[in-house]
CSV table of C-alpha atoms in Angstrom, one decimal:
chain,number,residue,atom,x,y,z
A,1,MET,CA,89.2,127.7,132.4
A,2,ARG,CA,89.0,129.2,128.6
A,3,THR,CA,85.0,129.6,127.2
A,4,HIS,CA,85.4,127.2,125.1
A,5,GLN,CA,86.3,124.8,127.7
A,6,LEU,CA,83.3,125.4,129.3
A,7,VAL,CA,81.5,124.3,126.3
A,8,LEU,CA,83.3,121.1,126.1
A,9,ARG,CA,82.8,120.4,130.1
A,10,TRP,CA,79.1,121.1,129.8
A,11,ILE,CA,79.0,118.3,126.5
A,12,GLU,CA,81.2,116.0,128.4
A,13,ASP,CA,78.8,115.7,131.2
A,14,GLN,CA,75.5,115.3,129.3
A,15,LEU,CA,77.3,112.4,127.6
A,16,SER,CA,78.0,110.9,131.1
A,17,GLU,CA,74.5,111.8,132.2
A,18,GLY,CA,73.2,109.8,129.2
A,19,THR,CA,71.1,113.4,128.5
A,20,LEU,CA,73.5,113.0,125.1
A,21,ALA,CA,73.9,109.8,123.2
A,22,VAL,CA,75.9,108.3,120.3
A,23,GLY,CA,73.2,109.6,117.0
A,24,GLY,CA,72.1,112.5,119.1
A,25,ARG,CA,72.2,116.1,118.2
A,26,LEU,CA,73.3,119.4,119.8
A,27,PRO,CA,71.4,122.1,120.6
A,28,ALA,CA,71.9,124.7,117.8
A,29,GLU,CA,74.9,127.1,118.1
A,30,ARG,CA,72.8,130.1,118.9
A,31,SER,CA,71.3,128.3,121.5
A,32,LEU,CA,73.7,126.7,123.0
A,33,ALA,CA,75.7,129.8,123.5
A,34,GLU,CA,73.1,131.8,125.2
A,35,GLN,CA,72.4,128.8,127.5
A,36,LEU,CA,75.9,128.8,128.4
A,37,ALA,CA,76.5,132.4,128.1
A,38,VAL,CA,79.4,132.3,125.9
A,39,SER,CA,80.0,133.6,122.6
A,40,ARG,CA,78.9,131.6,119.4
A,41,THR,CA,82.7,131.5,118.6
A,42,SER,CA,83.5,129.7,121.4
A,43,VAL,CA,80.9,127.4,120.8
A,44,ARG,CA,82.1,126.4,117.0
A,45,GLU,CA,85.8,126.4,118.8
A,46,ALA,CA,84.2,123.4,120.8
A,47,ILE,CA,82.6,121.7,118.0
A,48,ARG,CA,85.7,121.8,115.9
A,49,ILE,CA,87.9,120.4,118.4
A,50,LEU,CA,85.3,117.9,119.2
A,51,GLU,CA,84.9,116.7,115.4
A,52,ALA,CA,88.9,116.4,115.8
A,53,MET,CA,88.4,114.2,118.3
A,54,GLY,CA,86.1,111.9,116.3
A,55,ILE,CA,82.9,112.8,119.0
A,56,VAL,CA,80.8,114.7,116.7
A,57,ARG,CA,80.2,115.0,113.2
A,58,ALA,CA,78.7,118.9,112.3
A,59,GLY,CA,76.6,119.1,109.5
A,60,VAL,CA,75.5,122.2,107.7
A,61,GLY,CA,72.2,123.4,105.8
A,62,SER,CA,68.9,121.8,106.6
A,63,GLY,CA,67.3,118.4,106.4
A,64,PRO,CA,68.7,114.7,107.9
A,65,ASP,CA,72.1,115.6,108.4
A,66,ALA,CA,72.1,119.2,109.4
A,67,GLY,CA,73.3,119.6,112.8
A,68,THR,CA,76.2,118.4,115.3
A,69,VAL,CA,75.8,114.9,115.9
A,70,VAL,CA,77.2,112.6,118.1
A,71,ILE,CA,78.6,109.8,116.5
A,72,SER,CA,81.8,108.6,118.7
A,73,ASP,CA,84.9,107.5,116.6
A,74,PRO,CA,87.8,106.8,118.9
A,75,THR,CA,90.3,105.7,116.4
A,76,ALA,CA,89.9,108.9,114.0
A,77,ALA,CA,91.6,111.3,117.5
A,78,LEU,CA,94.3,108.5,118.8
A,79,GLY,CA,95.5,107.6,114.8
A,80,SER,CA,95.4,111.3,114.1
A,81,ALA,CA,97.9,112.5,117.8
A,82,LEU,CA,99.9,109.3,117.4
A,83,ARG,CA,100.5,110.2,113.4
A,84,LEU,CA,101.7,113.8,114.4
A,85,HIS,CA,103.8,112.3,117.3
A,86,VAL,CA,105.6,109.9,115.0
A,87,ALA,CA,106.2,113.2,112.7
A,88,THR,CA,107.9,115.1,115.2
A,89,GLN,CA,109.6,111.8,116.1
A,90,HIS,CA,109.1,111.9,119.7
A,91,LEU,CA,107.6,108.2,119.1
A,92,PRO,CA,109.6,106.0,117.4
A,93,VAL,CA,107.7,104.0,115.1
A,94,ALA,CA,109.5,100.8,116.5
A,95,ASP,CA,108.1,101.2,119.6
A,96,ILE,CA,104.5,101.7,117.9
A,97,VAL,CA,104.8,99.1,116.1
A,98,GLU,CA,106.0,96.9,119.3
A,99,THR,CA,102.5,98.1,121.2
A,100,ARG,CA,100.7,96.8,118.4
A,101,VAL,CA,102.7,93.0,118.3
A,102,LEU,CA,101.3,92.9,122.1
A,103,LEU,CA,97.9,93.9,121.4
A,104,GLU,CA,97.1,92.0,118.2
A,105,SER,CA,98.9,88.7,120.0
A,106,TRP,CA,96.3,89.4,122.9
A,107,ALA,CA,93.7,89.8,120.5
A,108,ALA,CA,94.3,87.0,118.7
A,109,ALA,CA,95.0,84.5,121.5
A,110,ARG,CA,91.1,85.5,123.0
A,111,ALA,CA,89.5,86.0,119.5
A,112,LYS,CA,86.2,83.8,119.3
A,113,PRO,CA,86.4,81.2,116.8
A,114,ASP,CA,82.2,81.8,115.9
A,115,ALA,CA,82.8,85.7,115.8
A,116,PRO,CA,81.0,87.4,112.9
A,117,GLU,CA,83.9,89.2,112.1
A,118,LEU,CA,85.9,85.8,111.0
A,119,ALA,CA,83.6,85.7,108.1
A,120,ARG,CA,84.9,89.3,106.7
A,121,ALA,CA,88.4,88.5,107.7
A,122,ALA,CA,88.1,85.5,105.3
A,123,GLU,CA,86.4,87.8,102.6
A,124,LEU,CA,89.4,90.2,102.7
A,125,LEU,CA,91.7,87.1,102.3
A,126,ASP,CA,90.1,86.3,98.8
A,127,ASP,CA,90.0,89.8,98.1
A,128,MET,CA,94.0,89.7,98.7
A,129,ASP,CA,94.1,86.6,96.4
A,130,THR,CA,92.9,88.5,93.5
A,131,ASP,CA,96.8,90.3,93.0
A,132,PRO,CA,95.5,93.7,94.1
A,133,GLY,CA,98.3,96.3,93.7
A,134,THR,CA,100.5,97.2,96.6
A,135,ASP,CA,98.3,99.8,98.3
A,136,ASP,CA,95.4,98.0,97.8
A,137,PHE,CA,96.9,95.0,99.3
A,138,LEU,CA,98.0,96.8,102.1
A,139,ALA,CA,94.8,98.5,102.7
A,140,LEU,CA,93.3,95.0,102.8
A,141,ASP,CA,95.9,93.8,105.2
A,142,VAL,CA,94.6,96.6,107.7
A,143,GLN,CA,91.0,95.6,107.2
A,144,PHE,CA,92.0,91.8,107.8
A,145,HIS,CA,94.1,92.9,111.1
A,146,LEU,CA,91.6,95.0,112.6
A,147,ALA,CA,88.8,92.3,112.1
A,148,LEU,CA,90.7,90.0,113.9
A,149,ALA,CA,91.0,92.1,117.0
A,150,ASP,CA,87.6,93.3,116.6
A,151,ALA,CA,86.6,89.3,117.1
A,152,ALA,CA,87.9,89.7,120.2
A,153,GLY,CA,85.3,91.2,121.6
A,154,ASN,CA,87.2,94.2,123.3
A,155,ALA,CA,86.0,97.8,122.3
A,156,VAL,CA,89.2,99.3,124.0
A,157,VAL,CA,91.6,96.9,122.2
A,158,SER,CA,89.9,97.7,118.4
A,159,ALA,CA,90.5,101.7,119.2
A,160,MET,CA,93.6,101.4,120.0
A,161,MET,CA,94.6,98.4,117.1
A,162,GLY,CA,93.0,100.8,115.0
A,163,SER,CA,95.2,104.2,115.9
A,164,LEU,CA,98.1,102.3,116.1
A,165,ARG,CA,97.4,100.7,112.4
A,166,GLU,CA,96.1,104.5,110.9
A,167,ALA,CA,99.4,105.7,112.7
A,168,ILE,CA,102.0,103.8,110.8
A,169,GLN,CA,100.2,102.4,107.7
A,170,GLY,CA,101.8,105.1,105.3
A,171,TYR,CA,105.4,104.0,106.9
A,172,ALA,CA,104.7,100.7,106.2
A,173,GLY,CA,104.2,101.4,102.6
A,174,LYS,CA,107.2,103.4,102.1
A,175,MET,CA,109.0,100.6,103.1
A,176,THR,CA,107.7,98.2,100.5
A,177,ALA,CA,110.7,99.7,98.1
A,178,ASN,CA,112.8,97.8,100.8
A,179,LEU,CA,111.9,94.7,100.0
A,180,PRO,CA,113.6,92.6,97.6
A,181,ASP,CA,110.6,90.8,95.8
A,182,TRP,CA,107.2,92.5,96.2
A,183,ASP,CA,105.4,89.4,94.8
A,184,ALA,CA,107.4,86.6,97.0
A,185,THR,CA,106.4,88.7,99.9
A,186,ALA,CA,102.7,89.1,99.7
A,187,ALA,CA,102.5,85.4,98.5
A,188,ARG,CA,104.2,84.6,102.0
A,189,LEU,CA,102.1,87.2,104.2
A,190,ARG,CA,98.8,85.7,102.2
A,191,SER,CA,99.7,82.2,103.4
A,192,GLU,CA,100.8,83.7,106.8
A,193,HIS,CA,97.3,85.1,107.2
A,194,ARG,CA,95.5,82.2,106.2
A,195,GLU,CA,97.5,79.9,108.7
A,196,ILE,CA,96.7,83.0,111.7
A,197,LEU,CA,92.8,82.9,110.7
A,198,ASP,CA,92.5,78.9,110.8
A,199,ALA,CA,94.6,78.8,114.2
A,200,ILE,CA,91.8,80.9,115.5
A,201,ARG,CA,88.6,79.0,114.0
A,202,ASN,CA,89.9,75.7,115.8
A,203,ASP,CA,89.9,77.8,118.6
A,204,ASP,CA,94.1,77.6,119.0
A,205,GLY,CA,94.5,80.9,120.4
A,206,GLY,CA,98.1,79.9,121.7
A,207,ARG,CA,99.2,79.1,117.9
A,208,ALA,CA,97.3,82.0,116.7
A,209,ALA,CA,99.4,84.7,118.9
A,210,ARG,CA,102.5,83.2,117.7
A,211,LEU,CA,101.8,83.6,114.3
A,212,VAL,CA,100.9,86.8,114.4
A,213,ALA,CA,103.8,88.2,115.9
A,214,ALA,CA,106.1,86.1,113.5
A,215,HIS,CA,103.9,87.5,111.1
A,216,ILE,CA,104.3,90.9,112.1
A,217,GLU,CA,107.9,90.8,112.7
A,218,GLY,CA,109.0,89.1,109.5
A,219,TYR,CA,107.4,91.8,107.8
A,220,TYR,CA,109.5,94.7,108.9
A,221,ARG,CA,112.3,92.4,109.7
A,222,GLU,CA,112.5,91.9,105.7
A,223,ALA,CA,111.8,95.6,105.1
A,224,GLY,CA,114.7,96.8,107.3
A,225,LEU,CA,113.0,98.1,110.2
A,226,GLY,CA,116.0,96.6,112.2
A,227,HIS,CA,115.2,94.9,115.6
A,228,ALA,CA,111.6,96.4,115.7
A,229,SER,CA,108.5,94.6,116.0
A,230,GLY,CA,105.9,95.3,113.2
A,231,GLY,CA,104.6,94.9,110.0
A,232,PRO,CA,101.4,95.1,107.5
């Protein structure tokens, strides 16, 4: 086992045992190196890996933000990994967005009508009605769909949804150039968003799931992704 892996294993054990938790700080680099009998270079390498995985945030200098803090942001690592694999063309975009359809349909069917995230979703729809630019519209669209996923109350599904959205967001933006009339598409998407939110608030999960699937598939079909499921 390489020495930086010893550091990773120690930190994993500390988290599993509850000795470390979100908001907690890792020992100082020198202290951790001495404790584990490894080089400070190995400690730094392990911390860089954990940062890329969204497990910690490394601060420098002094003060309240100094030190390496446990944060836990699973979407960061999953989204980054998916983007890279999409870039290699090992994971087809069509397959990724089809998986997103499955997750979003599941989440819409189980979203709680009184979930506080739905209020945020409604605010995002109001923001979309102000006719923002295409990029801003798509950014709001991402937040809306993630709010619906969060309303289902499943942390793993929320993390997976966030990573899938991150992996295809740039691709979805590029595909707007294929749309015959962006304004017409944006108007249709806004209307469909309202229908989805209304179905969830009316506790009609089955209808919400069907609407989400049709909404997503319709966008990518219009934008020319062929038979693939997926959309903004």
